[in-house]
Short mmCIF file of C-alpha atoms in Angstrom, two decimals:
data_model
loop_
_atom_site.label_atom_id
_atom_site.label_comp_id
_atom_site.label_asym_id
_atom_site.label_seq_id
_atom_site.Cartn_x
_atom_site.Cartn_y
_atom_site.Cartn_z
CA MET A 1461 115.57 124.38 124.02
CA ARG A 1462 118.04 124.51 121.18
CA GLU A 1463 118.96 121.27 119.64
CA THR A 1464 122.31 122.53 118.49
CA GLU A 1465 123.47 124.17 121.69
CA GLY A 1466 123.59 122.36 125.01
CA CYS A 1467 123.96 118.66 124.68
CA ALA A 1468 120.59 117.50 123.51
CA PHE A 1469 120.42 113.77 123.73
CA PRO A 1470 117.51 111.44 123.23
CA ASN A 1471 116.82 109.33 126.25
CA ARG A 1472 114.55 106.75 124.76
CA ASN A 1473 115.61 103.88 126.96
CA LYS A 1474 115.14 105.35 130.37
CA PRO A 1475 111.51 106.11 131.11
CA ALA A 1476 111.89 104.55 134.57
CA THR A 1477 114.79 106.85 135.47
CA LEU A 1478 112.85 109.84 134.21
CA GLN A 1479 109.85 108.82 136.24
CA CYS A 1480 112.00 108.98 139.40
CA GLU A 1481 113.07 112.52 138.54
CA LEU A 1482 109.51 113.68 137.98
CA THR A 1483 108.48 113.71 141.62
CA GLY A 1484 105.70 116.19 140.95
CA PHE A 1485 104.14 113.68 138.62
CA ALA A 1486 104.30 110.78 141.08
CA ALA A 1487 100.53 110.32 140.94
CA ILE A 1488 100.71 109.66 137.22
CA ASP A 1489 101.47 106.24 135.95
CA GLY A 1490 100.13 103.86 133.37
CA GLU A 1491 101.12 102.77 129.93
CA VAL A 1492 100.59 106.08 128.13
CA TRP A 1493 102.79 107.95 130.64
CA ARG A 1494 105.60 105.42 130.32
CA GLU A 1495 105.30 105.46 126.55
CA ALA A 1496 105.26 109.28 126.57
CA LEU A 1497 108.47 109.35 128.62
CA SER A 1498 110.10 106.84 126.29
CA VAL A 1499 109.52 109.03 123.22
CA SER A 1500 110.26 112.36 124.94
CA GLU A 1501 113.51 114.09 124.39
CA VAL A 1502 115.77 115.25 127.21
CA ILE A 1503 117.44 118.54 126.35
CA SER A 1504 120.28 120.09 128.32
CA CYS A 1505 120.97 123.82 128.15
CA PRO A 1506 123.63 125.83 129.97
CA ALA A 1507 122.61 128.71 132.24
CA GLY A 1508 121.80 131.80 130.21
CA THR A 1509 120.24 129.99 127.26
CA LYS A 1510 117.18 131.79 125.92
CA LEU A 1511 114.62 129.06 125.78
CA VAL A 1512 111.50 130.28 124.09
CA GLU A 1513 112.97 132.19 121.20
CA CYS A 1514 114.38 128.97 119.80
CA GLY A 1515 111.81 127.27 117.64
CA SER A 1516 112.78 123.67 118.06
CA SER A 1517 110.53 122.73 120.93
CA ALA A 1518 107.83 125.38 120.53
CA ASP A 1519 105.53 122.54 119.56
CA LYS A 1520 106.45 120.28 122.48
CA PHE A 1521 105.06 119.97 125.96
CA VAL A 1522 107.92 120.86 128.29
CA ILE A 1523 108.70 119.80 131.86
CA VAL A 1524 111.75 121.07 133.76
CA LEU A 1525 113.74 118.06 135.04
CA GLN A 1526 116.53 120.01 136.67
CA GLY A 1527 117.49 123.64 137.21
CA VAL A 1528 115.40 126.82 137.18
CA VAL A 1529 113.81 128.58 134.23
CA LYS A 1530 112.89 132.24 134.58
CA VAL A 1531 109.85 133.42 132.64
CA TYR A 1532 109.84 137.13 131.96
CA GLU A 1533 108.34 139.84 129.81
CA ALA A 1534 110.48 142.34 127.95
CA CYS A 1535 109.60 145.55 126.13
CA GLU A 1536 111.20 147.25 123.14
CA ASN A 1537 113.34 149.64 125.18
CA GLY A 1538 115.05 146.73 126.93
CA ARG A 1539 113.20 146.77 130.22
CA GLU A 1540 112.24 143.40 131.66
CA ILE A 1541 110.09 142.07 134.47
CA SER A 1542 110.28 138.58 135.95
CA LEU A 1543 106.90 136.85 135.87
CA TYR A 1544 107.59 133.55 137.60
CA ARG A 1545 110.08 130.70 137.80
CA VAL A 1546 109.72 127.07 136.78
CA CYS A 1547 111.68 124.64 138.97
CA SER A 1548 112.50 120.97 138.63
CA GLY A 1549 109.45 118.75 138.34
CA GLN A 1550 107.28 121.62 137.15
CA VAL A 1551 105.50 122.21 133.88
CA CYS A 1552 106.46 125.29 131.92
CA VAL A 1553 102.95 126.77 131.70
CA LEU A 1554 104.25 129.41 129.32
CA THR A 1555 105.31 126.85 126.74
CA LEU A 1556 102.00 125.11 127.29
CA THR A 1557 100.12 128.35 126.67
CA ARG A 1558 102.01 128.86 123.43
CA LEU A 1559 101.28 125.28 122.45
CA LEU A 1560 97.57 125.60 123.23
CA LEU A 1561 97.08 128.94 121.50
CA ARG A 1562 99.56 128.21 118.71
CA SER A 1563 100.84 131.69 119.32
CA ASN A 1564 104.21 133.34 119.84
CA GLN A 1565 102.61 136.31 121.53
CA CYS A 1566 103.65 135.61 125.04
CA ALA A 1567 106.50 136.03 127.48
CA GLN A 1568 110.07 134.80 127.14
CA ALA A 1569 112.11 132.32 129.13
CA VAL A 1570 115.76 131.89 130.05
CA ALA A 1571 117.67 129.13 131.88
CA GLU A 1572 118.77 130.72 135.16
CA GLN A 1573 120.83 127.67 136.01
CA ASP A 1574 121.98 124.80 133.81
CA VAL A 1575 118.73 123.06 132.99
CA ARG A 1576 117.55 119.70 131.74
CA LEU A 1577 114.19 119.74 130.05
CA LEU A 1578 111.84 117.00 129.00
CA ALA A 1579 110.18 117.78 125.66
CA MET A 1580 107.13 115.63 124.98
CA PRO A 1581 105.40 115.34 121.60
CA PRO A 1582 102.03 117.11 121.77
CA GLU A 1583 100.06 114.03 120.78
CA TYR A 1584 101.13 112.37 124.04
CA PHE A 1585 100.14 115.47 125.92
CA GLU A 1586 96.65 115.09 124.41
CA ARG A 1587 96.49 111.39 125.20
CA LEU A 1588 97.62 111.91 128.78
CA LEU A 1589 95.01 114.61 129.25
CA ALA A 1590 92.39 112.20 128.00
CA GLU A 1591 93.51 109.16 129.91
CA SER A 1592 95.22 110.19 133.16
CA LYS A 1593 93.25 111.83 135.95
CA GLY A 1594 96.55 112.52 137.77
CA PHE A 1595 98.00 114.28 134.74
CA ARG A 1596 94.85 116.36 134.25
CA SER A 1597 94.78 117.36 137.86
CA TYR A 1598 98.49 118.26 137.89
CA LEU A 1599 98.18 120.31 134.76
CA MET A 1600 95.05 122.20 135.72
CA THR A 1601 96.58 122.97 139.12
CA SER A 1602 99.81 124.22 137.50
CA MET A 1603 97.85 126.56 135.25
CA ALA A 1604 95.74 127.75 138.17
CA HIS A 1605 98.88 128.50 140.21
CA CYS A 1606 100.37 130.36 137.29
CA ILE A 1607 97.24 132.51 136.95
CA THR A 1608 97.22 133.24 140.69
CA ASP A 1609 100.93 134.15 140.67
CA VAL A 1610 100.66 136.50 137.72
CA VAL A 1611 97.51 138.11 139.13
CA GLN A 1612 99.31 138.72 142.42
CA LEU A 1613 102.27 140.17 140.57
CA THR A 1614 99.98 142.53 138.65
CA ALA A 1615 98.46 143.69 141.91
CA GLN A 1616 101.92 144.20 143.42
CA VAL A 1617 103.13 146.17 140.43
CA SER A 1618 99.99 148.30 140.49
CA PHE A 1619 99.62 148.93 144.16
CA ARG A 1620 102.98 148.60 145.88
CA HIS A 1621 105.49 151.35 145.56
CA LEU A 1622 108.69 150.35 143.82
CA ASP A 1623 110.83 151.11 146.89
CA LEU A 1624 108.85 148.60 148.95
CA ARG A 1625 109.06 145.96 146.22
CA LEU A 1626 112.84 146.53 146.10
CA VAL A 1627 113.18 146.16 149.87
CA GLN A 1628 111.10 142.98 149.75
CA LEU A 1629 113.31 141.53 147.01
CA ILE A 1630 116.54 142.42 148.84
CA ARG A 1631 115.25 140.78 152.01
CA LYS A 1632 114.28 137.63 150.12
CA LEU A 1633 117.61 137.39 148.28
CA SER A 1634 119.71 138.10 151.39
CA THR A 1635 118.04 135.35 153.43
CA GLN A 1636 119.21 132.91 150.74
CA GLU A 1637 122.85 133.88 151.40
CA PRO A 1638 124.81 132.74 154.48
CA ASP A 1639 126.48 136.15 154.87
CA SER A 1640 123.42 138.26 153.90
CA ARG A 1641 125.46 139.49 150.94
CA ILE A 1642 123.64 139.54 147.60
CA ARG A 1643 125.87 139.17 144.57
CA CYS A 1644 124.05 140.60 141.57
CA THR A 1645 124.03 143.72 139.45
CA HIS A 1646 121.61 146.60 139.75
CA GLN A 1647 120.49 145.73 136.21
CA THR A 1648 119.49 142.21 137.34
CA ILE A 1649 117.38 143.72 140.11
CA ALA A 1650 115.86 146.22 137.70
CA ASN A 1651 114.90 143.34 135.37
CA GLU A 1652 113.37 141.48 138.25
CA LEU A 1653 111.17 144.44 139.19
CA GLY A 1654 110.36 145.85 135.78
CA THR A 1655 112.18 149.14 136.20
CA THR A 1656 115.46 150.71 135.06
CA ARG A 1657 118.97 150.34 136.45
CA GLU A 1658 119.12 154.07 137.23
CA VAL A 1659 116.03 153.90 139.43
CA VAL A 1660 117.33 150.82 141.27
CA SER A 1661 120.72 152.47 141.87
CA ARG A 1662 119.06 155.61 143.25
CA LEU A 1663 116.81 153.63 145.61
CA LEU A 1664 119.73 151.45 146.77
CA LYS A 1665 121.80 154.55 147.53
CA GLU A 1666 118.93 155.84 149.68
CA LEU A 1667 118.87 152.53 151.57
CA GLU A 1668 122.61 152.81 152.08
CA ARG A 1669 122.31 156.36 153.40
CA SER A 1670 119.65 155.23 155.87
CA GLY A 1671 121.99 152.47 157.12
CA HIS A 1672 119.98 149.47 155.94
CA ILE A 1673 122.50 148.13 153.44
CA LYS A 1674 126.09 148.54 152.32
CA LEU A 1675 126.86 148.71 148.61
CA SER A 1676 130.09 147.36 147.12
CA ARG A 1677 131.11 146.60 143.57
CA GLY A 1678 128.90 143.66 142.50
CA SER A 1679 127.35 143.06 145.90
CA ILE A 1680 124.74 144.37 148.31
CA GLN A 1681 125.11 143.56 151.98
CA VAL A 1682 122.13 143.73 154.28
CA LEU A 1683 123.30 145.36 157.53
CA ASP A 1684 120.16 145.10 159.57
CA SER A 1685 117.66 142.50 158.46
CA GLU A 1686 115.12 143.46 161.12
CA LYS A 1687 115.11 147.14 160.17
CA LEU A 1688 114.62 146.04 156.58
CA GLU A 1689 111.69 143.89 157.64
CA ASP A 1690 110.18 146.89 159.42
CA LEU A 1691 110.35 148.81 156.14
CA CYS A 1692 108.45 145.99 154.40
CA LEU A 1693 105.75 145.93 157.04
CA GLY A 1694 105.52 149.67 157.62
CA MET B 374 76.40 134.20 142.71
CA ARG B 375 74.13 134.72 145.67
CA GLU B 376 71.16 132.49 145.95
CA THR B 377 69.22 134.97 147.99
CA GLU B 378 69.72 138.05 145.84
CA GLY B 379 68.97 138.15 142.14
CA CYS B 380 66.40 135.62 141.10
CA ALA B 381 68.22 132.34 141.31
CA PHE B 382 66.13 129.67 139.69
CA PRO B 383 66.96 126.10 138.91
CA ASN B 384 66.57 125.27 135.27
CA ARG B 385 66.62 121.55 135.42
CA ASN B 386 64.35 120.94 132.48
CA LYS B 387 66.04 122.93 129.79
CA PRO B 388 69.45 121.53 128.90
CA ALA B 389 68.65 121.94 125.20
CA THR B 390 67.89 125.66 125.60
CA LEU B 391 71.06 126.11 127.61
CA GLN B 392 73.05 124.33 124.96
CA CYS B 393 71.87 126.92 122.40
CA GLU B 394 73.06 129.75 124.64
CA LEU B 395 76.48 128.21 125.09
CA THR B 396 77.79 128.94 121.61
CA GLY B 397 81.39 128.75 122.80
CA PHE B 398 80.76 125.17 123.81
CA ALA B 399 79.20 124.12 120.50
CA ALA B 400 81.88 121.48 119.96
CA ILE B 401 80.86 119.76 123.17
CA ASP B 402 78.02 117.30 123.18
CA GLY B 403 77.30 113.88 124.53
CA GLU B 404 75.39 112.45 127.41
CA VAL B 405 77.59 113.80 130.22
CA TRP B 406 77.33 117.36 128.89
CA ARG B 407 73.54 117.16 128.59
CA GLU B 408 73.32 115.63 132.06
CA ALA B 409 75.66 118.31 133.44
CA LEU B 410 73.46 121.05 131.99
CA SER B 411 70.35 119.42 133.42
CA VAL B 412 71.73 119.47 136.97
CA SER B 413 73.39 122.89 136.71
CA GLU B 414 71.83 125.89 138.30
CA VAL B 415 71.11 129.12 136.45
CA ILE B 416 71.69 132.14 138.68
CA SER B 417 70.66 135.68 137.79
CA CYS B 418 72.36 138.66 139.41
CA PRO B 419 71.73 142.36 138.82
CA ALA B 420 74.55 144.61 137.66
CA GLY B 421 76.81 145.55 140.55
CA THR B 422 76.55 142.23 142.40
CA LYS B 423 79.86 141.17 143.89
CA LEU B 424 80.20 137.63 142.68
CA VAL B 425 83.17 135.99 144.25
CA GLU B 426 82.80 137.14 147.83
CA CYS B 427 79.56 135.22 148.10
CA GLY B 428 80.25 131.68 149.12
CA SER B 429 77.34 129.87 147.55
CA SER B 430 78.93 128.87 144.28
CA ALA B 431 82.61 128.99 145.24
CA ASP B 432 82.55 125.24 144.80
CA LYS B 433 80.85 125.29 141.40
CA PHE B 434 82.22 125.50 137.89
CA VAL B 435 80.80 128.73 136.46
CA ILE B 436 80.02 129.76 132.89
CA VAL B 437 78.63 133.21 132.01
CA LEU B 438 75.43 132.76 129.99
CA GLN B 439 74.63 136.43 129.58
CA GLY B 440 76.16 139.77 130.52
CA VAL B 441 79.69 140.74 131.46
CA VAL B 442 81.64 139.93 134.61
CA LYS B 443 84.60 142.10 135.53
CA VAL B 444 87.47 140.37 137.33
CA TYR B 445 89.64 142.73 139.33
CA GLU B 446 92.17 142.93 142.09
CA ALA B 447 91.76 145.32 145.02
CA CYS B 448 94.13 146.35 147.79
CA GLU B 449 93.53 147.45 151.35
CA ASN B 450 93.56 151.17 150.65
CA GLY B 451 90.70 150.81 148.18
CA ARG B 452 92.62 150.91 144.93
CA GLU B 453 91.51 148.51 142.20
CA ILE B 454 92.76 147.29 138.85
CA SER B 455 90.68 145.48 136.23
CA LEU B 456 92.29 142.19 135.23
CA TYR B 457 89.97 140.91 132.51
CA ARG B 458 86.32 140.48 131.62
CA VAL B 459 84.27 137.34 131.17
CA CYS B 460 81.54 137.60 128.54
CA SER B 461 78.63 135.37 127.58
CA GLY B 462 79.63 131.86 126.64
CA GLN B 463 82.92 132.13 128.51
CA VAL B 464 84.24 130.28 131.50
CA CYS B 465 85.10 132.31 134.56
CA VAL B 466 88.71 131.14 134.84
CA LEU B 467 88.99 132.93 138.17
CA THR B 468 86.26 130.79 139.74
CA LEU B 469 87.88 127.77 138.15
CA THR B 470 91.25 128.67 139.67
CA ARG B 471 89.68 128.99 143.10
CA LEU B 472 87.93 125.68 142.58
CA LEU B 473 91.13 123.93 141.51
CA LEU B 474 93.32 125.35 144.26
CA ARG B 475 90.55 125.32 146.89
CA SER B 476 91.75 128.77 147.78
CA ASN B 477 90.17 132.16 148.34
CA GLN B 478 93.45 133.92 147.66
CA CYS B 479 92.67 135.36 144.31
CA ALA B 480 91.01 138.25 142.59
CA GLN B 481 87.43 139.44 142.94
CA ALA B 482 84.58 139.66 140.46
CA VAL B 483 81.57 141.90 139.94
CA ALA B 484 78.64 141.79 137.50
CA GLU B 485 79.16 144.78 135.21
CA GLN B 486 75.80 144.19 133.57
CA ASP B 487 72.87 142.04 134.69
CA VAL B 488 74.26 138.55 134.37
CA ARG B 489 73.00 135.02 134.12
CA LEU B 490 75.43 132.38 135.26
CA LEU B 491 75.49 128.63 134.91
CA ALA B 492 76.83 126.94 138.05
CA MET B 493 77.82 123.32 137.48
CA PRO B 494 78.57 120.84 140.26
CA PRO B 495 82.31 120.11 140.31
CA GLU B 496 81.87 116.36 139.83
CA TYR B 497 80.45 117.05 136.36
CA PHE B 498 83.35 119.33 135.64
CA GLU B 499 85.66 116.40 136.44
CA ARG B 500 83.63 113.98 134.33
CA LEU B 501 83.54 116.36 131.37
CA LEU B 502 87.29 116.86 131.60
CA ALA B 503 87.72 113.11 131.53
CA GLU B 504 85.25 112.34 128.77
CA SER B 505 84.95 115.31 126.41
CA LYS B 506 87.85 116.30 124.17
CA GLY B 507 85.93 119.44 123.18
CA PHE B 508 85.46 120.45 126.80
CA ARG B 509 89.11 119.83 127.61
CA SER B 510 90.25 121.81 124.67
CA TYR B 511 87.89 124.71 125.43
CA LEU B 512 88.95 124.82 129.04
CA MET B 513 92.69 124.62 128.43
CA THR B 514 92.39 127.33 125.80
CA SER B 515 90.40 129.57 128.15
CA MET B 516 93.06 129.22 130.83
CA ALA B 517 95.83 129.86 128.32
CA HIS B 518 94.07 133.04 127.11
CA CYS B 519 93.64 134.18 130.69
CA ILE B 520 97.36 133.68 131.39
CA THR B 521 98.30 135.56 128.21
CA ASP B 522 95.95 138.43 129.05
CA VAL B 523 97.20 138.85 132.59
CA VAL B 524 100.84 138.60 131.47
CA GLN B 525 100.21 141.33 128.90
CA LEU B 526 98.53 143.47 131.53
CA THR B 527 101.51 143.02 133.87
CA ALA B 528 103.84 144.12 131.10
CA GLN B 529 101.63 147.15 130.35
CA VAL B 530 101.48 148.17 133.98
CA SER B 531 105.26 147.77 134.30
CA PHE B 532 106.42 149.36 131.10
CA ARG B 533 103.81 151.80 129.84
CA HIS B 534 103.48 155.15 131.51
CA LEU B 535 100.15 155.75 133.16
CA ASP B 536 99.35 158.73 130.93
CA LEU B 537 99.63 156.52 127.83
CA ARG B 538 97.51 153.79 129.38
CA LEU B 539 94.88 156.44 130.21
CA VAL B 540 94.88 157.81 126.65
CA GLN B 541 94.54 154.26 125.29
CA LEU B 542 91.59 153.56 127.57
CA ILE B 543 89.84 156.82 126.66
CA ARG B 544 90.27 156.08 122.98
CA LYS B 545 88.87 152.58 123.40
CA LEU B 546 85.87 153.74 125.42
CA SER B 547 85.09 156.67 123.13
CA THR B 548 84.98 154.52 120.00
CA GLN B 549 82.24 152.50 121.70
CA GLU B 550 80.05 155.64 121.95
CA PRO B 551 78.23 157.19 118.96
CA ASP B 552 79.06 160.76 120.08
CA SER B 553 82.61 159.99 121.37
CA ARG B 554 81.36 160.98 124.82
CA ILE B 555 82.36 158.66 127.66
CA ARG B 556 80.01 158.61 130.60
CA CYS B 557 81.87 157.42 133.64
CA THR B 558 83.50 158.79 136.75
CA HIS B 559 87.19 159.45 137.24
CA GLN B 560 87.06 156.83 140.01
CA THR B 561 85.87 154.18 137.52
CA ILE B 562 88.80 154.99 135.25
CA ALA B 563 91.19 154.89 138.21
CA ASN B 564 89.89 151.45 139.16
CA GLU B 565 90.34 150.26 135.61
CA LEU B 566 93.98 151.37 135.54
CA GLY B 567 95.01 150.59 139.10
CA THR B 568 95.64 154.17 140.17
CA THR B 569 93.90 156.84 142.25
CA ARG B 570 91.09 159.22 141.29
CA GLU B 571 93.34 162.22 142.00
CA VAL B 572 95.96 161.05 139.50
CA VAL B 573 93.31 160.38 136.83
CA SER B 574 91.73 163.81 137.35
CA ARG B 575 95.12 165.52 137.03
CA LEU B 576 96.02 163.66 133.83
CA LEU B 577 92.56 164.32 132.34
CA LYS B 578 92.91 168.04 133.09
CA GLU B 579 96.23 168.02 131.21
CA LEU B 580 94.54 166.34 128.22
CA GLU B 581 91.83 169.02 128.37
CA ARG B 582 94.38 171.83 128.45
CA SER B 583 96.12 170.34 125.40
CA GLY B 584 92.79 170.30 123.53
CA HIS B 585 92.39 166.53 123.22
CA ILE B 586 89.26 166.17 125.35
CA LYS B 587 86.56 168.23 127.02
CA LEU B 588 85.55 167.42 130.58
CA SER B 589 82.02 167.89 131.88
CA ARG B 590 80.26 166.64 134.99
CA GLY B 591 80.09 162.86 134.57
CA SER B 592 81.40 162.75 131.02
CA ILE B 593 84.55 162.99 128.95
CA GLN B 594 84.26 164.03 125.33
CA VAL B 595 87.00 163.18 122.89
CA LEU B 596 87.48 166.27 120.67
CA ASP B 597 90.09 164.96 118.29
CA SER B 598 90.31 161.19 118.00
CA GLU B 599 93.23 161.33 115.57
CA LYS B 600 95.34 163.55 117.82
CA LEU B 601 94.58 161.14 120.63
CA GLU B 602 95.72 158.24 118.46
CA ASP B 603 98.96 160.10 117.75
CA LEU B 604 99.54 160.30 121.50
CA CYS B 605 99.09 156.54 121.79
CA LEU B 606 101.51 155.84 118.96
CA GLY B 607 104.03 158.55 119.79
#
């Protein structure tokens, strides 16, 4: 959400266009909403931009218009774990939490793809909460989903062995690829799961030995998706 | 929140008394709030009552008037992890999440002490959201705190070794006791941390061997609080 990087541009004349993009907010209308859109800023950031560290929109209410934002937690020794993702038309509950608690003590966020964000002045956020039932309902539901997701993640991290979580992730990623070949580093997977690259590499090697996957430089190919599914279920 | 167990009693005549108990909601007043309190039900449950499994108030907005409710996640093989606690004057965000998403797919809750709960019909929850800035603000802040807490827990579970989390918990519990003696079972500690009793017993034995604690039947005595603190920091 830097103002200097990306190509931040005010979009004060196009509330109607914005409204079309905000499909998730279709139930919201009315004068305050249109006014809020007209004074909001549209910020573009290239993939890889760290979003929450930058102070400029820490005091804004943020909606993702386009792209995917990954929200994650990191610790001092460099390990990361992905918490959840915010897609187009969704509220960044993390930014909202920071705004509500006026605190920096929370997770971080990065643009996983090129993103366009809508940054709304907090006074409009307050007014919309007061005046729009649709906005209230959308917002409360977003927060509730976020709580449910993070609670489920906590349970997974506590109860499911890392090897199973890795297999689950590989299955999910491979079904998104036409050739079942996942193109990402072991470090990326480690960051997704909250562990280290070394542990991921060791577990992947074991899966290769057992014939489930084939490892190449920069890619992981799933050889037998059904056998992998059996591992998840077993 | 059973109506049959505990001594559920309607408290329709005492909104003023209830208002005094709800210190966290002091900023909220007005006709709707007083009316909401007058139609809310006060439910008493003894310590140990499972609260969320019982259907009776799954569709109510719940505030804890007295006592402590533990919210936790459990998995099929019996392991548990404590997520957070709801104390007097606080909203049970878990119940709220279930109410908002109309879903049962979330964590569980148990009365850790004898509790008294206020169960408000959801239509008043909606009206308060619409009409009371204080209520909105309290509620949004509660949800934001809940998200922050669970995110921090996820990070702890991912990044901190179990032995350190155990030492931290023992320190915290022992400072609450005048004689630094914690009276609880290894299973209770395991449920708090999301691990098994066997693992807790093994780690406690190691702490005993290194002279940090002394184990007896049903209690754990911290021998050297400063050495234990060093372990946490080291």
